[in-house]
Short mmCIF file of C-alpha atoms and ligand atoms in Angstrom, two decimals:
data_model
loop_
_atom_site.label_atom_id
_atom_site.label_comp_id
_atom_site.label_asym_id
_atom_site.label_seq_id
_atom_site.Cartn_x
_atom_site.Cartn_y
_atom_site.Cartn_z
CA MET A 8 189.33 10.82 114.63
CA ILE A 9 190.64 10.73 110.90
CA VAL A 10 188.74 13.23 108.61
CA LEU A 11 188.95 13.50 105.23
CA GLY A 12 187.86 16.88 103.41
CA ILE A 13 186.66 17.33 100.22
CA GLU A 14 186.67 20.99 98.49
CA GLY A 15 185.12 21.82 95.31
CA THR A 16 182.94 25.18 94.97
CA ALA A 17 184.88 26.73 92.23
CA HIS A 18 188.60 26.45 91.02
CA THR A 19 189.81 24.29 93.25
CA PHE A 20 189.51 20.24 93.99
CA GLY A 21 190.83 19.88 97.57
CA VAL A 22 191.37 17.09 99.94
CA GLY A 23 192.69 17.47 103.04
CA ILE A 24 192.97 14.78 105.89
CA ILE A 25 193.62 15.69 109.25
CA ASN A 26 194.15 13.63 112.40
CA ASP A 27 191.28 15.33 115.16
CA SER A 28 192.87 13.29 118.22
CA GLU A 29 192.65 14.41 122.09
CA GLY A 30 191.86 18.03 121.49
CA GLU A 31 195.08 18.13 119.25
CA ILE A 32 194.31 18.60 115.48
CA LYS A 33 197.32 17.43 112.97
CA ILE A 34 197.31 18.02 109.31
CA LEU A 35 198.59 15.12 107.15
CA ALA A 36 198.25 15.67 103.88
CA ASP A 37 197.00 18.83 101.52
CA VAL A 38 196.42 18.01 98.41
CA ARG A 39 195.25 20.83 95.80
CA LYS A 40 194.50 20.72 91.84
CA VAL A 41 193.66 24.21 91.06
CA TYR A 42 191.61 24.77 87.34
CA SER A 43 192.89 27.19 85.27
CA PRO A 44 191.49 28.52 82.14
CA ALA A 45 193.51 29.19 79.64
CA GLU A 46 191.44 32.75 78.95
CA GLY A 47 188.57 34.46 80.38
CA GLY A 48 186.84 33.67 83.57
CA ILE A 49 185.73 30.32 85.37
CA ASN A 50 183.46 28.33 83.02
CA PRO A 51 181.30 25.99 85.10
CA TYR A 52 181.15 23.35 82.68
CA PHE A 53 184.82 23.12 82.22
CA ALA A 54 185.89 23.40 85.51
CA SER A 55 183.20 20.74 86.76
CA GLU A 56 185.14 18.84 83.77
CA PHE A 57 188.73 19.43 85.54
CA MET A 58 187.34 18.37 88.81
CA ALA A 59 185.89 14.96 87.87
CA GLU A 60 189.29 14.14 85.86
CA ASN A 61 191.62 14.92 89.02
CA ALA A 62 188.74 13.72 92.11
CA ASP A 63 190.15 10.30 92.22
CA ILE A 64 193.90 11.33 91.66
CA ALA A 65 193.55 13.75 94.40
CA ILE A 66 192.34 11.68 96.55
CA LYS A 67 194.97 8.63 96.15
CA GLU A 68 197.01 11.39 96.30
CA ALA A 69 196.09 12.77 100.08
CA LEU A 70 196.06 9.04 101.00
CA LYS A 71 199.24 8.24 99.72
CA ILE A 72 200.69 11.49 101.49
CA SER A 73 199.19 10.26 104.43
CA ASP A 74 199.88 6.55 104.76
CA LEU A 75 196.75 5.89 105.01
CA ASP A 76 193.87 3.34 103.21
CA ILE A 77 190.50 4.92 102.73
CA LYS A 78 189.08 1.90 105.66
CA ASP A 79 191.13 4.54 107.83
CA ILE A 80 189.14 7.73 107.13
CA ASP A 81 186.58 7.74 109.89
CA LEU A 82 184.47 10.81 108.46
CA ILE A 83 184.00 12.31 105.36
CA VAL A 84 183.10 16.18 104.88
CA PHE A 85 182.39 18.32 101.45
CA SER A 86 181.79 21.60 100.58
CA GLN A 87 178.41 21.58 100.13
CA GLY A 88 177.74 25.24 98.68
CA PRO A 89 177.73 28.21 98.05
CA GLY A 90 179.53 27.73 94.96
CA LEU A 91 178.99 27.22 90.74
CA GLY A 92 176.26 23.80 90.78
CA PRO A 93 178.54 21.30 88.81
CA ALA A 94 181.77 21.66 90.68
CA LEU A 95 179.62 21.42 93.63
CA ARG A 96 178.05 18.17 92.19
CA ILE A 97 181.42 16.50 91.55
CA ALA A 98 182.58 17.16 95.18
CA ALA A 99 179.27 16.06 96.60
CA THR A 100 179.72 12.72 94.51
CA SER A 101 183.27 12.18 94.81
CA ALA A 102 181.89 12.38 98.91
CA ARG A 103 178.84 10.32 98.72
CA ILE A 104 180.29 7.65 96.54
CA LEU A 105 183.06 6.87 99.19
CA SER A 106 180.98 7.27 101.75
CA LEU A 107 178.21 4.77 100.57
CA TYR A 108 181.05 2.06 99.20
CA HIS A 109 182.70 2.11 102.38
CA SER A 110 180.34 2.91 104.99
CA ILE A 111 181.61 6.21 106.21
CA PRO A 112 179.91 8.87 107.60
CA LEU A 113 179.10 11.72 105.84
CA LEU A 114 178.86 15.60 106.15
CA GLY A 115 177.86 18.43 104.18
CA VAL A 116 179.52 21.68 104.93
CA ASN A 117 179.41 25.63 104.25
CA HIS A 118 182.55 26.42 102.45
CA CYS A 119 182.18 30.34 103.74
CA VAL A 120 182.24 28.75 107.74
CA ALA A 121 184.58 26.41 106.54
CA HIS A 122 187.11 29.38 105.68
CA ILE A 123 186.47 31.11 108.90
CA GLU A 124 186.79 27.81 110.81
CA ILE A 125 190.55 27.90 109.95
CA GLY A 126 190.93 31.08 110.83
CA ILE A 127 189.44 31.11 114.35
CA HIS A 128 191.52 27.47 114.35
CA LEU A 129 194.96 28.66 113.25
CA GLY A 130 194.94 32.28 115.15
CA HIS A 131 193.49 30.52 118.31
CA LEU A 132 190.68 33.15 118.17
CA GLN A 133 187.99 33.25 120.49
CA ASN A 134 185.13 35.49 118.53
CA PRO A 135 186.94 37.79 116.07
CA LEU A 136 185.00 40.35 113.42
CA ILE A 137 185.71 38.20 110.27
CA VAL A 138 185.80 40.46 106.91
CA TYR A 139 185.74 37.31 104.85
CA ALA A 140 186.63 38.47 101.12
CA SER A 141 186.80 35.82 98.45
CA GLY A 142 185.58 35.71 94.73
CA GLY A 143 182.00 35.58 94.88
CA ASN A 144 181.91 36.94 98.82
CA THR A 145 182.85 39.76 100.90
CA GLN A 146 181.37 39.98 104.37
CA ILE A 147 181.60 41.53 107.65
CA LEU A 148 180.23 38.87 110.36
CA ILE A 149 180.27 38.34 113.91
CA LYS A 150 179.48 35.37 115.96
CA ARG A 151 176.12 35.93 117.80
CA LYS A 152 173.63 33.13 119.38
CA ASN A 153 174.95 30.42 117.27
CA PHE A 154 174.83 32.32 113.79
CA TYR A 155 177.81 34.29 111.64
CA SER A 156 175.74 37.23 111.64
CA ILE A 157 176.57 39.76 109.02
CA PHE A 158 176.71 43.10 110.01
CA GLY A 159 177.69 44.48 106.69
CA GLU A 160 178.59 43.28 102.88
CA THR A 161 178.34 43.99 99.17
CA MET A 162 176.16 45.16 98.00
CA ASP A 163 176.99 43.83 94.31
CA ILE A 164 179.82 41.88 93.43
CA GLY A 165 182.61 40.27 95.54
CA LEU A 166 186.01 41.88 96.18
CA GLY A 167 187.70 38.93 94.31
CA ASN A 168 185.21 39.64 91.31
CA LEU A 169 186.03 43.24 91.17
CA LEU A 170 189.67 42.39 91.06
CA ASP A 171 189.27 39.91 88.12
CA LYS A 172 187.07 41.32 85.87
CA PHE A 173 188.87 44.18 86.25
CA GLY A 174 192.13 42.24 85.19
CA ARG A 175 190.39 40.54 82.53
CA GLU A 176 189.58 43.70 80.89
CA PHE A 177 193.29 44.44 80.61
CA GLY A 178 194.18 41.09 79.33
CA LEU A 179 195.29 39.88 82.45
CA LYS A 180 195.47 35.68 83.12
CA HIS A 181 193.38 34.10 85.32
CA PRO A 182 193.17 34.41 88.42
CA PRO A 183 193.80 38.07 87.72
CA GLY A 184 193.40 39.12 91.74
CA PRO A 185 197.05 38.44 92.38
CA LYS A 186 198.06 39.68 88.97
CA VAL A 187 196.42 42.84 90.14
CA GLU A 188 198.35 42.98 93.28
CA GLU A 189 201.97 42.83 91.50
CA LEU A 190 200.90 45.81 89.29
CA ALA A 191 199.81 47.92 91.70
CA LYS A 192 203.41 47.89 93.87
CA SER A 193 204.60 49.60 90.66
CA GLY A 194 201.55 52.38 90.57
CA LYS A 195 202.68 55.73 91.68
CA ASN A 196 199.70 58.14 90.74
CA PHE A 197 196.35 57.76 92.30
CA ILE A 198 193.86 57.96 90.09
CA ASP A 199 190.26 59.10 91.60
CA LEU A 200 187.64 56.62 91.82
CA PRO A 201 184.36 56.23 93.20
CA TYR A 202 184.25 55.25 96.57
CA THR A 203 180.51 53.93 97.84
CA VAL A 204 180.29 52.95 101.43
CA LYS A 205 176.38 52.99 102.89
CA GLY A 206 177.03 52.42 106.73
CA ALA A 207 178.16 48.90 106.67
CA ASN A 208 177.89 47.89 103.13
CA LEU A 209 179.93 48.77 100.66
CA CYS A 210 179.21 48.58 96.43
CA LEU A 211 181.99 47.42 94.21
CA SER A 212 180.04 47.30 90.64
CA GLY A 213 180.31 51.51 89.79
CA LEU A 214 183.78 51.14 90.75
CA LEU A 215 184.47 48.38 88.28
CA THR A 216 182.77 50.19 85.44
CA SER A 217 184.65 53.76 86.02
CA ALA A 218 187.85 51.82 86.57
CA VAL A 219 187.44 49.94 83.15
CA ARG A 220 186.36 52.71 81.36
CA LYS A 221 189.97 54.54 82.08
CA LYS A 222 191.66 52.34 79.87
CA ASP A 223 194.18 55.17 78.69
CA GLU A 224 195.47 55.20 82.18
CA ASN A 225 199.09 53.46 83.23
CA LEU A 226 197.57 49.93 84.16
CA CYS A 227 200.03 49.90 87.12
CA ASP A 228 198.42 53.16 88.54
CA LEU A 229 194.96 52.04 88.04
CA CYS A 230 195.65 48.72 89.94
CA TYR A 231 197.18 50.53 92.62
CA SER A 232 194.11 53.24 92.70
CA LEU A 233 191.29 50.09 92.59
CA GLN A 234 193.05 48.53 95.20
CA GLU A 235 193.65 51.36 97.25
CA THR A 236 190.19 52.67 97.09
CA ALA A 237 188.03 48.85 97.01
CA PHE A 238 190.23 47.91 100.06
CA SER A 239 189.97 51.45 101.91
CA MET A 240 186.23 51.10 101.41
CA LEU A 241 186.13 47.49 103.16
CA VAL A 242 188.56 49.02 106.13
CA GLU A 243 186.16 51.57 106.63
CA VAL A 244 183.24 48.94 107.04
CA SER A 245 185.74 46.77 109.32
CA GLU A 246 186.16 49.43 111.47
CA ARG A 247 182.51 50.67 111.76
CA ALA A 248 182.12 47.40 112.88
CA LEU A 249 185.03 46.87 115.56
CA ALA A 250 183.60 50.17 117.02
CA HIS A 251 180.15 49.19 117.30
CA LEU A 252 180.86 45.74 118.52
CA ASN A 253 183.64 46.21 120.98
CA VAL A 254 185.75 43.14 119.88
CA LYS A 255 189.38 42.25 120.69
CA GLU A 256 189.85 40.11 117.61
CA LEU A 257 190.35 40.45 113.90
CA LEU A 258 190.13 38.05 111.08
CA LEU A 259 190.83 38.42 107.27
CA ALA A 260 189.40 35.18 105.54
CA GLY A 261 189.50 33.96 102.01
CA GLY A 262 190.96 34.05 98.44
CA VAL A 263 191.46 38.15 98.55
CA GLY A 264 193.32 37.39 102.21
CA ASN A 265 196.41 36.59 100.29
CA ASN A 266 196.28 39.98 99.12
CA LYS A 267 199.30 41.63 101.22
CA ARG A 268 198.58 45.53 101.34
CA LEU A 269 194.81 44.10 102.03
CA GLN A 270 196.54 42.10 105.30
CA GLU A 271 198.80 45.55 105.55
CA MET A 272 195.55 48.19 105.91
CA LEU A 273 193.49 45.83 107.91
CA MET A 274 196.90 45.19 110.56
CA LEU A 275 197.25 48.92 111.01
CA MET A 276 193.56 49.45 111.54
CA ALA A 277 193.22 46.76 114.23
CA LYS A 278 196.55 48.06 115.43
CA GLU A 279 195.22 51.45 115.98
CA HIS A 280 192.26 50.00 118.10
CA ASN A 281 194.42 47.29 120.25
CA VAL A 282 192.88 44.39 118.39
CA LYS A 283 194.86 41.13 117.76
CA PHE A 284 194.74 40.67 113.49
CA PHE A 285 195.04 37.31 112.34
CA VAL A 286 195.20 35.79 108.98
CA PRO A 287 195.58 32.47 107.76
CA ASP A 288 197.97 32.68 105.35
CA ASN A 289 198.76 29.70 103.31
CA TYR A 290 194.92 28.37 103.99
CA CYS A 291 193.18 31.78 102.78
CA SER A 292 192.79 29.81 99.07
CA ASP A 293 190.37 27.09 99.13
CA ASN A 294 191.62 23.98 100.36
CA GLY A 295 190.22 20.84 101.99
CA ILE A 296 191.85 21.11 105.05
CA MET A 297 188.88 23.73 106.03
CA ILE A 298 186.71 21.72 105.22
CA ALA A 299 187.86 18.49 106.78
CA LEU A 300 187.99 20.74 109.91
CA THR A 301 184.70 22.28 110.03
CA GLY A 302 183.08 18.71 109.38
CA SER A 303 184.84 17.44 112.32
CA LYS A 304 183.73 20.34 115.01
CA MET A 305 180.26 19.66 113.49
CA PHE A 306 180.41 15.81 113.86
CA LYS A 307 182.04 16.23 117.85
CA CYS A 308 179.03 18.22 118.48
CA GLY A 309 176.80 15.49 117.26
CA ILE A 310 175.81 16.89 113.79
CA ARG A 311 174.46 14.01 111.47
CA GLN A 312 172.74 14.00 108.08
CA LYS A 313 170.60 11.41 106.55
CA PHE A 314 171.95 10.88 103.14
CA GLU A 315 169.24 13.07 101.43
CA GLU A 316 170.47 15.94 103.59
CA THR A 317 173.46 16.02 101.86
CA LYS A 318 172.51 17.58 98.44
CA VAL A 319 174.38 20.46 96.92
CA LYS A 320 173.27 23.97 98.05
CA GLN A 321 174.20 26.44 95.46
CA ARG A 322 173.17 29.51 97.19
CA PHE A 323 173.98 28.40 100.92
CA ARG A 324 174.42 31.83 102.81
CA THR A 325 176.93 32.08 105.75
CA ASP A 326 174.57 33.11 108.13
CA LYS A 327 172.16 30.26 107.73
CA VAL A 328 174.59 27.88 109.63
CA GLU A 329 173.91 27.15 113.35
CA ILE A 330 177.73 26.90 114.60
CA LEU A 331 177.14 24.68 117.66
CA TRP A 332 180.94 24.36 118.78
CA ASP A 333 183.05 26.99 120.94
P1 AMP B 21 188.09 32.19 96.82
O1 AMP B 21 186.73 32.46 96.24
O2 AMP B 21 188.06 32.34 98.56
O3 AMP B 21 188.94 31.04 96.62
O4 AMP B 21 188.92 33.30 96.62
C1 AMP B 21 189.37 33.53 95.03
C2 AMP B 21 189.86 35.11 94.55
O5 AMP B 21 190.93 35.50 95.46
C3 AMP B 21 189.89 34.95 93.25
O6 AMP B 21 189.26 36.67 93.08
C4 AMP B 21 191.10 35.72 93.53
O7 AMP B 21 191.88 36.71 92.20
C5 AMP B 21 191.37 36.25 94.59
N1 AMP B 21 192.66 36.67 95.34
C6 AMP B 21 193.80 35.50 95.48
N2 AMP B 21 195.10 35.84 96.07
C7 AMP B 21 195.12 37.07 95.51
C8 AMP B 21 195.54 38.19 95.65
N3 AMP B 21 197.17 38.14 96.31
N4 AMP B 21 195.43 39.70 96.00
C9 AMP B 21 194.17 39.59 95.55
N5 AMP B 21 193.50 39.00 94.95
C10 AMP B 21 193.46 37.25 95.30
MG1 MG B 22 186.83 30.29 99.07
#
C-alpha cells in the first residue's frame, strides 16, 4: 500500500510518501517546507498563506522523488489536529481535494499520536513511556486500554513555547528553541530560577516570567539555567512515571526532542533505571512521514472515515484517539 501523508499543523507543510507492504515500511519521499517568520512568532494567517503557496509544490516534489503518479497512491492521510486553525485547513483542504478528485480513501490523524507512532516504529518499541515535548504540548503518556493516557503534563505552556517566548524576549530569531540550545553550551554560571513540579505535572509560565526579568544577566548563563531547570522538571516527572508504571522503554518525541541536552538528561535517567531510551532524531520535527505511517496503521486495522468526519479538530487531545493497532 502506498500512502501519502500531509502534515500542516503549525510551521511545516510536510508531504511524506511511504510504501507499507508485507510488514515492511519504506520511506519513498519526505518533503518539508518550513515557514519561518522574519520577526516575532508564528502568525497563523501568514503560516496558512505560506502553506497554501507551498502545498502544490510540495506534493508534486514528493511524487517526483518517489517516481510515482498521484494515481499510484492508495491512501491519503492528513494532520486533523491539534494545531493552528488556518494551517490545519490548508492541509485538510489539500488532502480532501486530492482524495475527492482522484477517488482515493482519506483519513485524518491526530498529530501528537503521529509523533508517538513514528518513534515506536523507528525504535522498534513495544509499550514505552512517552515524553512528548513540542511547541504547544508537553505530556508524559503511556498506552492503557487502547488509549495513550496522560500520566502528567504541563499545567500551562508547552516546553517549546517556554524556550521560544524566552528567546523572542532576547531578540533571537525564529525558531528560538535551537538557538537557546546553542547559547546554553557557553553558559558557565547557574542562575536560580523557579522549579515547579506538582506530582506528575509541571508548570512553566512562572519560570518564563522569572527568566525574562533577568535581562541584566549573561544570556548564555540564562539559556543554560533555563534549560537545566525546565529539563530537570521534565526528567523528574518522567522518572516518577517510570517508577510508578514499571516500564522498560522510554521514548522522547516532538520538536524539543531535537535538543541534545534534553536527550542526554533523559538517557542518563533511563540508564539508571535499566530502561531502553529512544529518540527518533530526524523525525522529531513535524513531517509527513509520521502522518502517513499513522494513517496506514489505522487503515490496516479497518478504520475508515466518512467525508464529513474529516473536518479539522483544533483542540484534538492525544488521549481521545482509540489505538486499535499494536
Ligand atoms: P513541534 O511543535 O513538534 O513542531 O516542535 C517545535 C518546537 O520545538 C519549537 O518550540 C522549537 O523551538 C522546538 N525545538 C526545535 N528544535 C529544538 C532544539 N534543538 N532545542 C530546543 N527546542 C527545539
Ligand atoms: Mg509537532
